[in-house]
């Protein structure tokens, strides 16, 4: 009931946009795409925004914390980033799709899997930020990245199923990317304010 499913009426929603090829008309056509008015699309936009915001808040706080706990050097940081990139790629390529197929219910949604990944994503961040053993940090990053890859695959799958045409698919993906970019600007600012408030 939580994950969006295609709505038969979404393609029939009227779009009152004038014809034209100018930039303003292009923006109006993009902003009034019928798919953006569906509850499913709004849910995906909220998920993308708040997940990205949480990621950037966590990332900005994590790096100084690793340096303080483990005297991280640039080489250590590079090794960690390589591990994160590898595990994330493997999770999307070999774990997410089988998990989605295995957990799909009779109502063809993946709500339970999404909620489980959200919980796993939240709880694995705690040992990463407080552990005093670097191997605990690496061990916690593993399931965290699997959960993140699965969530992103679920969002991409839901977005493609919501849109009724290729233009709507592109428009929805563009809005999701915009949500992520806005969160990417706000996250470091908010985390900086939090760090300053803690130090004062």
C-alpha atoms as a printed R data frame, in Angstrom:
    type eleno elety resid chain resno      x       y       z
1   ATOM     1    CA   UNK     A     1  0.000   0.000   0.000
2   ATOM     2    CA   UNK     A     2  2.959   2.368   0.460
3   ATOM     3    CA   UNK     A     3  5.057   1.924  -2.671
4   ATOM     4    CA   UNK     A     4  3.529   3.692  -5.690
5   ATOM     5    CA   UNK     A     5  1.840   1.688  -8.410
6   ATOM     6    CA   UNK     A     6  0.710   2.927 -11.838
7   ATOM     7    CA   UNK     A     7 -2.570   4.800 -11.764
8   ATOM     8    CA   UNK     A     8 -4.842   4.329 -14.727
9   ATOM     9    CA   UNK     A     9 -6.147   7.872 -14.428
10  ATOM    10    CA   UNK     A    10 -2.750   9.578 -14.393
11  ATOM    11    CA   UNK     A    11 -2.382   9.560 -18.163
12  ATOM    12    CA   UNK     A    12 -5.802  11.155 -18.557
13  ATOM    13    CA   UNK     A    13 -5.036  14.205 -16.411
14  ATOM    14    CA   UNK     A    14 -5.251  17.350 -18.550
15  ATOM    15    CA   UNK     A    15 -2.204  19.492 -19.132
16  ATOM    16    CA   UNK     A    16 -3.043  23.114 -19.876
17  ATOM    17    CA   UNK     A    17  0.106  24.201 -21.554
18  ATOM    18    CA   UNK     A    18  0.445  26.356 -24.619
19  ATOM    19    CA   UNK     A    19  2.342  25.175 -27.627
20  ATOM    20    CA   UNK     A    20  5.800  26.476 -28.303
21  ATOM    21    CA   UNK     A    21  9.437  25.595 -28.267
22  ATOM    22    CA   UNK     A    22 10.813  28.320 -26.000
23  ATOM    23    CA   UNK     A    23 12.516  27.713 -22.692
24  ATOM    24    CA   UNK     A    24  9.534  29.006 -20.695
25  ATOM    25    CA   UNK     A    25  7.117  26.653 -22.459
26  ATOM    26    CA   UNK     A    26  9.525  23.762 -21.939
27  ATOM    27    CA   UNK     A    27  9.640  24.494 -18.205
28  ATOM    28    CA   UNK     A    28  5.840  24.746 -18.070
29  ATOM    29    CA   UNK     A    29  5.418  21.425 -19.850
30  ATOM    30    CA   UNK     A    30  7.890  19.829 -17.455
31  ATOM    31    CA   UNK     A    31  6.243  21.305 -14.332
32  ATOM    32    CA   UNK     A    32  2.736  20.226 -15.383
33  ATOM    33    CA   UNK     A    33  3.492  16.616 -16.269
34  ATOM    34    CA   UNK     A    34  0.499  14.522 -15.152
35  ATOM    35    CA   UNK     A    35  2.714  11.984 -13.396
36  ATOM    36    CA   UNK     A    36  3.992  14.652 -10.988
37  ATOM    37    CA   UNK     A    37  0.466  15.091  -9.623
38  ATOM    38    CA   UNK     A    38  0.104  11.469  -8.542
39  ATOM    39    CA   UNK     A    39  0.542  10.457  -4.866
40  ATOM    40    CA   UNK     A    40  3.125   7.885  -5.913
41  ATOM    41    CA   UNK     A    41  5.359  10.489  -7.528
42  ATOM    42    CA   UNK     A    42  5.104  12.720  -4.466
43  ATOM    43    CA   UNK     A    43  6.128   9.807  -2.264
44  ATOM    44    CA   UNK     A    44  9.157   9.122  -4.465
45  ATOM    45    CA   UNK     A    45 10.161  12.799  -4.378
46  ATOM    46    CA   UNK     A    46  9.959  12.831  -0.566
47  ATOM    47    CA   UNK     A    47 11.957   9.605  -0.331
48  ATOM    48    CA   UNK     A    48 14.661  10.894  -2.660
49  ATOM    49    CA   UNK     A    49 14.902  14.282  -0.918
50  ATOM    50    CA   UNK     A    50 15.056  13.063   2.673
51  ATOM    51    CA   UNK     A    51 17.341  10.115   1.892
52  ATOM    52    CA   UNK     A    52 19.772  12.440   0.132
53  ATOM    53    CA   UNK     A    53 19.528  14.981   2.948
54  ATOM    54    CA   UNK     A    54 20.303  12.290   5.541
55  ATOM    55    CA   UNK     A    55 23.234  11.047   3.442
56  ATOM    56    CA   UNK     A    56 24.850  14.479   3.172
57  ATOM    57    CA   UNK     A    57 24.306  15.233   6.849
58  ATOM    58    CA   UNK     A    58 25.910  11.916   7.748
59  ATOM    59    CA   UNK     A    59 28.773  12.236   5.272
60  ATOM    60    CA   UNK     A    60 29.910  15.657   6.455
61  ATOM    61    CA   UNK     A    61 29.907  14.543  10.094
62  ATOM    62    CA   UNK     A    62 31.509  11.159   9.335
63  ATOM    63    CA   UNK     A    63 34.775  12.331   7.780
64  ATOM    64    CA   UNK     A    64 36.012  14.410  10.775
65  ATOM    65    CA   UNK     A    65 34.826  11.622  13.071
66  ATOM    66    CA   UNK     A    66 36.927   9.023  11.220
67  ATOM    67    CA   UNK     A    67 39.945  11.320  11.315
68  ATOM    68    CA   UNK     A    68 39.533  11.841  15.040
69  ATOM    69    CA   UNK     A    69 39.001   8.151  15.917
70  ATOM    70    CA   UNK     A    70 41.417   6.493  13.511
71  ATOM    71    CA   UNK     A    71 43.763   9.300  12.377
72  ATOM    72    CA   UNK     A    72 42.525   8.763   8.832
73  ATOM    73    CA   UNK     A    73 45.022   9.660   6.112
74  ATOM    74    CA   UNK     A    74 44.137  10.429   2.467
75  ATOM    75    CA   UNK     A    75 45.143   6.854   1.608
76  ATOM    76    CA   UNK     A    76 42.761   5.466   4.256
77  ATOM    77    CA   UNK     A    77 39.995   7.701   2.961
78  ATOM    78    CA   UNK     A    78 40.613   6.548  -0.614
79  ATOM    79    CA   UNK     A    79 40.498   2.900   0.452
80  ATOM    80    CA   UNK     A    80 37.195   3.431   2.254
81  ATOM    81    CA   UNK     A    81 35.683   5.222  -0.765
82  ATOM    82    CA   UNK     A    82 36.826   2.398  -3.046
83  ATOM    83    CA   UNK     A    83 35.201  -0.148  -0.728
84  ATOM    84    CA   UNK     A    84 31.968   1.878  -0.625
85  ATOM    85    CA   UNK     A    85 31.856   2.193  -4.410
86  ATOM    86    CA   UNK     A    86 32.551  -1.504  -4.957
87  ATOM    87    CA   UNK     A    87 29.969  -2.771  -2.450
88  ATOM    88    CA   UNK     A    88 27.328  -0.334  -3.695
89  ATOM    89    CA   UNK     A    89 27.862  -1.396  -7.313
90  ATOM    90    CA   UNK     A    90 27.712  -5.065  -6.353
91  ATOM    91    CA   UNK     A    91 24.528  -4.506  -4.334
92  ATOM    92    CA   UNK     A    92 22.749  -2.953  -7.297
93  ATOM    93    CA   UNK     A    93 24.101  -5.461  -9.779
94  ATOM    94    CA   UNK     A    94 23.730  -8.743  -7.882
95  ATOM    95    CA   UNK     A    95 21.692  -8.260  -4.691
96  ATOM    96    CA   UNK     A    96 18.915  -5.712  -5.218
97  ATOM    97    CA   UNK     A    97 17.057  -7.336  -8.107
98  ATOM    98    CA   UNK     A    98 16.979 -10.868  -6.629
99  ATOM    99    CA   UNK     A    99 15.834  -9.388  -3.311
100 ATOM   100    CA   UNK     A   100 13.057  -7.437  -5.011
101 ATOM   101    CA   UNK     A   101 11.881 -10.523  -6.908
102 ATOM   102    CA   UNK     A   102 12.011 -12.652  -3.766
103 ATOM   103    CA   UNK     A   103 10.122 -10.171  -1.569
104 ATOM   104    CA   UNK     A   104  7.474  -9.081  -4.073
105 ATOM   105    CA   UNK     A   105  4.046  -9.733  -2.593
106 ATOM   106    CA   UNK     A   106  0.800 -10.666  -4.229
107 ATOM   107    CA   UNK     A   107 -0.090  -6.978  -4.548
108 ATOM   108    CA   UNK     A   108  3.050  -6.499  -6.682
109 ATOM   109    CA   UNK     A   109  4.599  -3.884  -4.397
110 ATOM   110    CA   UNK     A   110  7.736  -3.965  -2.267
111 ATOM   111    CA   UNK     A   111  6.621  -2.019   0.785
112 ATOM   112    CA   UNK     A   112  7.967  -4.500   3.336
113 ATOM   113    CA   UNK     A   113 11.354  -4.633   1.633
114 ATOM   114    CA   UNK     A   114 11.518  -0.843   1.466
115 ATOM   115    CA   UNK     A   115 10.723  -0.483   5.178
116 ATOM   116    CA   UNK     A   116 13.264  -3.169   6.122
117 ATOM   117    CA   UNK     A   117 15.977  -1.436   4.080
118 ATOM   118    CA   UNK     A   118 15.121   1.920   5.680
119 ATOM   119    CA   UNK     A   119 15.466   0.440   9.167
120 ATOM   120    CA   UNK     A   120 18.727  -1.292   8.233
121 ATOM   121    CA   UNK     A   121 20.068   1.917   6.704
122 ATOM   122    CA   UNK     A   122 19.296   3.878   9.867
123 ATOM   123    CA   UNK     A   123 20.669   1.388  12.397
124 ATOM   124    CA   UNK     A   124 23.906   0.579  10.572
125 ATOM   125    CA   UNK     A   125 24.892   4.253  10.641
126 ATOM   126    CA   UNK     A   126 25.186   4.132  14.434
127 ATOM   127    CA   UNK     A   127 28.193   1.759  14.647
128 ATOM   128    CA   UNK     A   128 29.853   3.598  11.759
129 ATOM   129    CA   UNK     A   129 29.799   6.845  13.714
130 ATOM   130    CA   UNK     A   130 30.686   5.510  17.198
131 ATOM   131    CA   UNK     A   131 32.808   2.361  16.665
132 ATOM   132    CA   UNK     A   132 36.412   2.398  17.868
133 ATOM   133    CA   UNK     A   133 37.449  -0.519  15.631
134 ATOM   134    CA   UNK     A   134 37.892   0.247  11.922
135 ATOM   135    CA   UNK     A   135 36.763  -3.274  10.982
136 ATOM   136    CA   UNK     A   136 33.436  -2.617  12.690
137 ATOM   137    CA   UNK     A   137 33.078   0.477  10.502
138 ATOM   138    CA   UNK     A   138 33.755  -1.543   7.345
139 ATOM   139    CA   UNK     A   139 31.425  -4.309   8.539
140 ATOM   140    CA   UNK     A   140 28.585  -1.859   9.163
141 ATOM   141    CA   UNK     A   141 29.084  -0.189   5.795
142 ATOM   142    CA   UNK     A   142 28.418  -3.513   4.028
143 ATOM   143    CA   UNK     A   143 24.729  -3.991   4.925
144 ATOM   144    CA   UNK     A   144 24.199  -0.222   4.808
145 ATOM   145    CA   UNK     A   145 25.277  -0.084   1.167
146 ATOM   146    CA   UNK     A   146 23.236  -3.158   0.259
147 ATOM   147    CA   UNK     A   147 20.164  -1.477   1.774
148 ATOM   148    CA   UNK     A   148 20.917   1.770  -0.055
149 ATOM   149    CA   UNK     A   149 21.367   0.021  -3.395
150 ATOM   150    CA   UNK     A   150 18.114  -1.884  -2.937
151 ATOM   151    CA   UNK     A   151 16.184   1.279  -2.048
152 ATOM   152    CA   UNK     A   152 17.512   3.138  -5.074
153 ATOM   153    CA   UNK     A   153 16.595   0.209  -7.331
154 ATOM   154    CA   UNK     A   154 13.085   0.181  -5.848
155 ATOM   155    CA   UNK     A   155 12.718   3.919  -6.454
156 ATOM   156    CA   UNK     A   156 13.927   3.638 -10.051
157 ATOM   157    CA   UNK     A   157 11.576   0.730 -10.722
158 ATOM   158    CA   UNK     A   158  8.608   2.550  -9.179
159 ATOM   159    CA   UNK     A   159  9.368   5.734 -11.136
160 ATOM   160    CA   UNK     A   160  9.440   3.905 -14.454
161 ATOM   161    CA   UNK     A   161  6.167   2.121 -13.667
162 ATOM   162    CA   UNK     A   162  4.386   5.355 -12.757
163 ATOM   163    CA   UNK     A   163  5.079   7.192 -16.009
164 ATOM   164    CA   UNK     A   164  2.832   6.543 -18.993
165 ATOM   165    CA   UNK     A   165  5.262   7.760 -21.676
166 ATOM   166    CA   UNK     A   166  8.975   8.259 -22.251
167 ATOM   167    CA   UNK     A   167  8.636  12.042 -21.782
168 ATOM   168    CA   UNK     A   168  6.934  11.535 -18.416
169 ATOM   169    CA   UNK     A   169  9.633   9.058 -17.392
170 ATOM   170    CA   UNK     A   170 12.359  11.561 -18.237
171 ATOM   171    CA   UNK     A   171 10.490  14.352 -16.482
172 ATOM   172    CA   UNK     A   172  9.995  12.316 -13.304
173 ATOM   173    CA   UNK     A   173 13.637  11.254 -13.235
174 ATOM   174    CA   UNK     A   174 14.602  14.896 -13.691
175 ATOM   175    CA   UNK     A   175 12.478  15.950 -10.717
176 ATOM   176    CA   UNK     A   176 13.975  13.169  -8.584
177 ATOM   177    CA   UNK     A   177 17.476  14.324  -9.528
178 ATOM   178    CA   UNK     A   178 16.489  17.899  -8.662
179 ATOM   179    CA   UNK     A   179 15.272  16.768  -5.226
180 ATOM   180    CA   UNK     A   180 18.591  15.023  -4.664
181 ATOM   181    CA   UNK     A   181 20.564  18.095  -5.776
182 ATOM   182    CA   UNK     A   182 18.612  20.443  -3.480
183 ATOM   183    CA   UNK     A   183 19.208  18.088  -0.563
184 ATOM   184    CA   UNK     A   184 22.886  17.989  -1.537
185 ATOM   185    CA   UNK     A   185 23.064  21.755  -1.088
186 ATOM   186    CA   UNK     A   186 21.126  21.847   2.178
187 ATOM   187    CA   UNK     A   187 22.782  18.836   3.850
188 ATOM   188    CA   UNK     A   188 26.315  20.228   4.288
189 ATOM   189    CA   UNK     A   189 24.921  23.558   5.503
190 ATOM   190    CA   UNK     A   190 22.724  21.890   8.117
191 ATOM   191    CA   UNK     A   191 25.471  19.515   9.251
192 ATOM   192    CA   UNK     A   192 27.868  22.447   9.612
193 ATOM   193    CA   UNK     A   193 25.330  24.242  11.794
194 ATOM   194    CA   UNK     A   194 24.882  21.107  13.910
195 ATOM   195    CA   UNK     A   195 28.623  20.717  14.406
196 ATOM   196    CA   UNK     A   196 28.974  24.386  15.332
197 ATOM   197    CA   UNK     A   197 26.079  24.121  17.806
198 ATOM   198    CA   UNK     A   198 27.667  21.071  19.421
199 ATOM   199    CA   UNK     A   199 31.036  22.786  19.798
200 ATOM   200    CA   UNK     A   200 29.603  25.985  21.246
